[in-house]
Short mmCIF file of C-alpha atoms and ligand atoms in Angstrom, two decimals:
data_model
loop_
_atom_site.label_atom_id
_atom_site.label_comp_id
_atom_site.label_asym_id
_atom_site.label_seq_id
_atom_site.Cartn_x
_atom_site.Cartn_y
_atom_site.Cartn_z
CA MET A 774 0.60 -0.34 0.50
CA ARG A 775 1.68 3.46 -0.92
CA ARG A 776 0.51 5.99 1.20
CA ALA A 777 0.60 9.86 0.73
CA LEU A 778 0.71 12.59 3.25
CA PHE A 779 -0.41 15.93 2.21
CA PRO A 780 0.36 18.85 4.44
CA GLY A 781 -0.65 22.24 3.93
CA SER A 782 -1.93 25.35 5.47
CA PHE A 783 -4.65 25.53 3.33
CA ASP A 784 -6.70 29.31 4.56
CA PRO A 785 -8.28 28.44 1.87
CA PHE A 786 -7.82 25.13 -0.19
CA HIS A 787 -7.73 26.54 -3.52
CA ASN A 788 -7.32 24.44 -7.21
CA GLY A 789 -3.52 24.51 -6.84
CA HIS A 790 -3.98 22.46 -4.09
CA LEU A 791 -6.54 20.97 -5.79
CA GLU A 792 -3.96 20.08 -8.80
CA VAL A 793 -1.52 18.69 -6.20
CA VAL A 794 -3.96 15.86 -4.65
CA GLU A 795 -6.20 15.31 -7.33
CA ARG A 796 -1.53 14.23 -9.13
CA ALA A 797 -1.43 12.85 -6.20
CA SER A 798 -4.34 10.40 -5.62
CA LYS A 799 -3.82 8.57 -9.47
CA LEU A 800 0.37 8.26 -7.78
CA PHE A 801 -0.14 6.90 -4.40
CA ASP A 802 -3.06 4.77 -3.99
CA GLU A 803 -4.16 6.43 -0.85
CA VAL A 804 -3.89 10.09 -0.38
CA VAL A 805 -4.17 11.85 3.17
CA VAL A 806 -4.50 15.55 3.35
CA ALA A 807 -3.88 16.91 6.89
CA ALA A 808 -4.95 20.66 7.53
CA MET A 809 -2.52 22.21 9.97
CA ARG A 810 -4.25 23.67 13.52
CA ASN A 811 -1.41 26.65 13.53
CA PRO A 812 -0.50 27.54 10.75
CA GLN A 813 2.43 29.62 10.39
CA LYS A 814 1.24 32.63 9.69
CA ALA A 815 -0.92 34.81 12.54
CA GLY A 816 -4.48 34.35 12.72
CA PRO A 817 -5.96 32.11 9.74
CA LEU A 818 -8.91 33.36 7.37
CA PHE A 819 -11.02 29.56 8.55
CA SER A 820 -10.84 27.78 11.64
CA LEU A 821 -9.82 24.13 11.67
CA GLU A 822 -12.92 23.16 11.05
CA GLU A 823 -13.58 24.93 8.03
CA ARG A 824 -10.36 24.27 6.18
CA MET A 825 -10.54 20.58 6.38
CA ASP A 826 -15.02 20.88 5.90
CA LEU A 827 -13.63 23.42 2.39
CA VAL A 828 -10.90 20.88 1.97
CA ARG A 829 -13.09 17.44 2.12
CA LEU A 830 -16.36 19.22 -0.16
CA ALA A 831 -13.14 19.93 -3.08
CA VAL A 832 -12.29 16.17 -2.75
CA ASP A 833 -15.58 14.70 -2.88
CA GLY A 834 -15.62 11.77 -5.28
CA MET A 835 -12.12 11.46 -5.28
CA GLN A 836 -12.54 7.34 -3.34
CA ASN A 837 -9.07 6.78 -2.24
CA VAL A 838 -8.29 10.42 -0.60
CA SER A 839 -9.21 11.95 3.24
CA VAL A 840 -8.51 14.85 5.47
CA VAL A 841 -6.99 14.57 8.69
CA ALA A 842 -5.96 17.93 11.39
CA LEU A 843 -2.22 17.85 12.26
CA ALA A 844 -1.62 18.57 15.03
CA SER A 845 2.28 17.81 15.80
CA LEU A 846 5.30 17.59 13.43
CA VAL A 847 4.43 16.03 9.71
CA VAL A 848 7.26 13.43 9.88
CA ASP A 849 5.37 12.25 13.12
CA LEU A 850 1.56 12.28 11.88
CA ALA A 851 3.47 10.73 8.53
CA ARG A 852 4.52 8.15 10.68
CA GLU A 853 0.75 7.73 13.10
CA VAL A 854 -1.52 7.34 9.44
CA GLU A 855 1.22 5.09 7.84
CA ALA A 856 2.05 7.64 4.99
CA ASN A 857 5.46 6.58 2.90
CA VAL A 858 5.75 9.58 1.28
CA ILE A 859 4.52 13.09 1.68
CA VAL A 860 4.15 15.16 -1.28
CA ARG A 861 4.52 19.17 -2.06
CA GLY A 862 3.36 21.33 -4.43
CA LEU A 863 6.23 23.14 -6.08
CA ARG A 864 4.98 26.52 -7.64
CA ALA A 865 9.02 27.97 -8.93
CA VAL A 866 11.60 28.03 -7.96
CA SER A 867 11.17 30.47 -5.43
CA ASP A 868 9.79 28.00 -3.48
CA PHE A 869 12.47 24.93 -4.60
CA GLU A 870 14.44 26.80 -1.28
CA ILE A 871 12.93 26.59 1.53
CA GLU A 872 10.78 22.48 0.08
CA LEU A 873 14.60 21.30 -0.46
CA GLN A 874 15.64 22.49 3.45
CA MET A 875 11.98 21.50 5.58
CA ALA A 876 12.58 17.79 2.83
CA GLN A 877 16.05 17.57 3.77
CA MET A 878 14.93 17.35 7.61
CA ASN A 879 11.67 15.31 7.46
CA ARG A 880 14.06 13.08 5.86
CA GLU A 881 16.81 12.94 9.01
CA LEU A 882 14.46 12.68 10.90
CA SER A 883 12.28 9.91 10.13
CA GLY A 884 13.36 8.04 6.57
CA ILE A 885 10.28 9.45 4.85
CA ASP A 886 11.01 10.90 1.21
CA THR A 887 8.80 14.29 0.06
CA LEU A 888 8.11 14.21 -3.61
CA PHE A 889 7.62 17.40 -5.79
CA VAL A 890 4.71 17.76 -7.64
CA PRO A 891 5.60 20.29 -9.88
CA THR A 892 1.80 22.22 -10.94
CA SER A 893 0.65 23.64 -14.01
CA SER A 894 1.96 27.02 -15.47
CA GLU A 895 -1.81 27.59 -14.97
CA TYR A 896 -1.72 28.01 -11.39
CA SER A 897 1.96 28.45 -10.85
CA TYR A 898 0.64 31.74 -9.41
CA LEU A 899 -2.21 31.66 -7.00
CA SER A 900 -1.19 31.56 -3.40
CA SER A 901 -3.51 30.99 -0.14
CA LYS A 902 -2.74 34.49 0.49
CA LEU A 903 -3.13 36.34 -2.51
CA ILE A 904 -6.64 34.63 -2.57
CA ARG A 905 -7.12 35.58 0.76
CA GLU A 906 -6.44 39.36 -0.02
CA VAL A 907 -8.56 39.31 -3.34
CA ALA A 908 -11.58 38.34 -2.06
CA ALA A 909 -11.33 39.95 1.01
CA TYR A 910 -11.72 43.41 -0.97
CA GLY A 911 -14.93 42.17 -3.57
CA GLY A 912 -12.11 40.00 -6.51
CA ASN A 913 -13.83 37.42 -8.13
CA VAL A 914 -11.83 34.33 -7.60
CA SER A 915 -14.57 31.79 -8.49
CA SER A 916 -11.52 30.56 -10.62
CA LEU A 917 -9.07 29.98 -9.12
CA VAL A 918 -10.86 28.09 -6.32
CA PRO A 919 -13.51 25.10 -5.32
CA LYS A 920 -16.87 26.16 -5.40
CA ALA A 921 -17.87 26.21 -1.70
CA VAL A 922 -14.87 28.09 -1.36
CA ASP A 923 -16.04 30.73 -3.19
CA VAL A 924 -19.21 30.65 -0.74
CA ALA A 925 -17.47 30.85 1.89
CA LEU A 926 -15.10 33.30 0.80
CA ARG A 927 -17.76 35.49 -0.51
CA GLU A 928 -19.96 34.54 3.55
CA ARG A 929 -16.83 35.93 5.66
CA GLY A 930 -17.47 39.87 3.51
CA ARG A 931 -14.80 42.32 3.52
CA PRO A 932 -13.16 43.38 5.90
CA SER A 933 -14.67 46.98 8.16
P1 ADP B 1898 -0.12 28.34 0.06
O1 ADP B 1898 -0.08 28.95 1.85
O2 ADP B 1898 1.36 28.71 0.78
O3 ADP B 1898 -1.04 28.74 -0.68
P2 ADP B 1898 0.08 26.31 2.23
O4 ADP B 1898 1.05 26.07 3.25
O5 ADP B 1898 -1.19 25.78 2.36
O6 ADP B 1898 0.33 27.31 1.03
O7 ADP B 1898 0.94 24.66 0.82
C1 ADP B 1898 0.74 24.05 1.06
C2 ADP B 1898 1.55 22.58 -0.08
O8 ADP B 1898 1.04 23.90 -1.59
C3 ADP B 1898 2.52 23.41 0.31
O9 ADP B 1898 3.47 22.03 -1.15
C4 ADP B 1898 2.65 24.32 -1.12
O10 ADP B 1898 3.68 24.48 -1.62
C5 ADP B 1898 1.33 23.67 -2.31
N1 ADP B 1898 0.94 24.92 -3.07
C6 ADP B 1898 0.23 25.92 -3.22
N2 ADP B 1898 0.50 26.47 -3.58
C7 ADP B 1898 -0.07 25.75 -5.11
C8 ADP B 1898 0.20 26.46 -6.05
N3 ADP B 1898 -0.41 27.08 -6.69
N4 ADP B 1898 -0.07 24.54 -7.08
C9 ADP B 1898 0.65 23.75 -6.58
N5 ADP B 1898 0.91 23.25 -5.29
C10 ADP B 1898 0.80 25.03 -4.61
#
């Protein structure tokens, strides 16, 4: 059984993330998407429960994908869910340096390897931060995020 763990903040989950999950789900028997309890970025827009629900709605219909919370080290969760590989998306060279460092650290800590999925150029400029910013000022992000995320962002409204 080949099981991959895809960790991230997913605040919110967008089409770049979805593409990584879709591609990983074809490469592995199972994919576990893990939403970080405490993203480093202060004050997430969506709570952990909301982020997990939005990921679940987005991956609905993908039989071999599940969603969990990440409250520990990624490598500890990987061991817990018996994942053989950590999956991360790569947008541009700018992602590479930090991702390589994390991959090497995780391998040192646990022996678990990281597989990088290069994003398609269609989504390579997407980040959760940018989506939050555009949506906060009423920009239309409907082509960049799953339907449920678009609805949730609209409900969240503009900052006062
Ligand atoms: P961000 O807040 O930067 O969008 P996350 O912490 O939620 O990102 O990222 C989780 C994973 O998703 C990381 O491996 C990140 O490189 C990847 N990722 C983020 N945006 C994209 C994208 N547009 N295409 C592919 N992978 C992405």
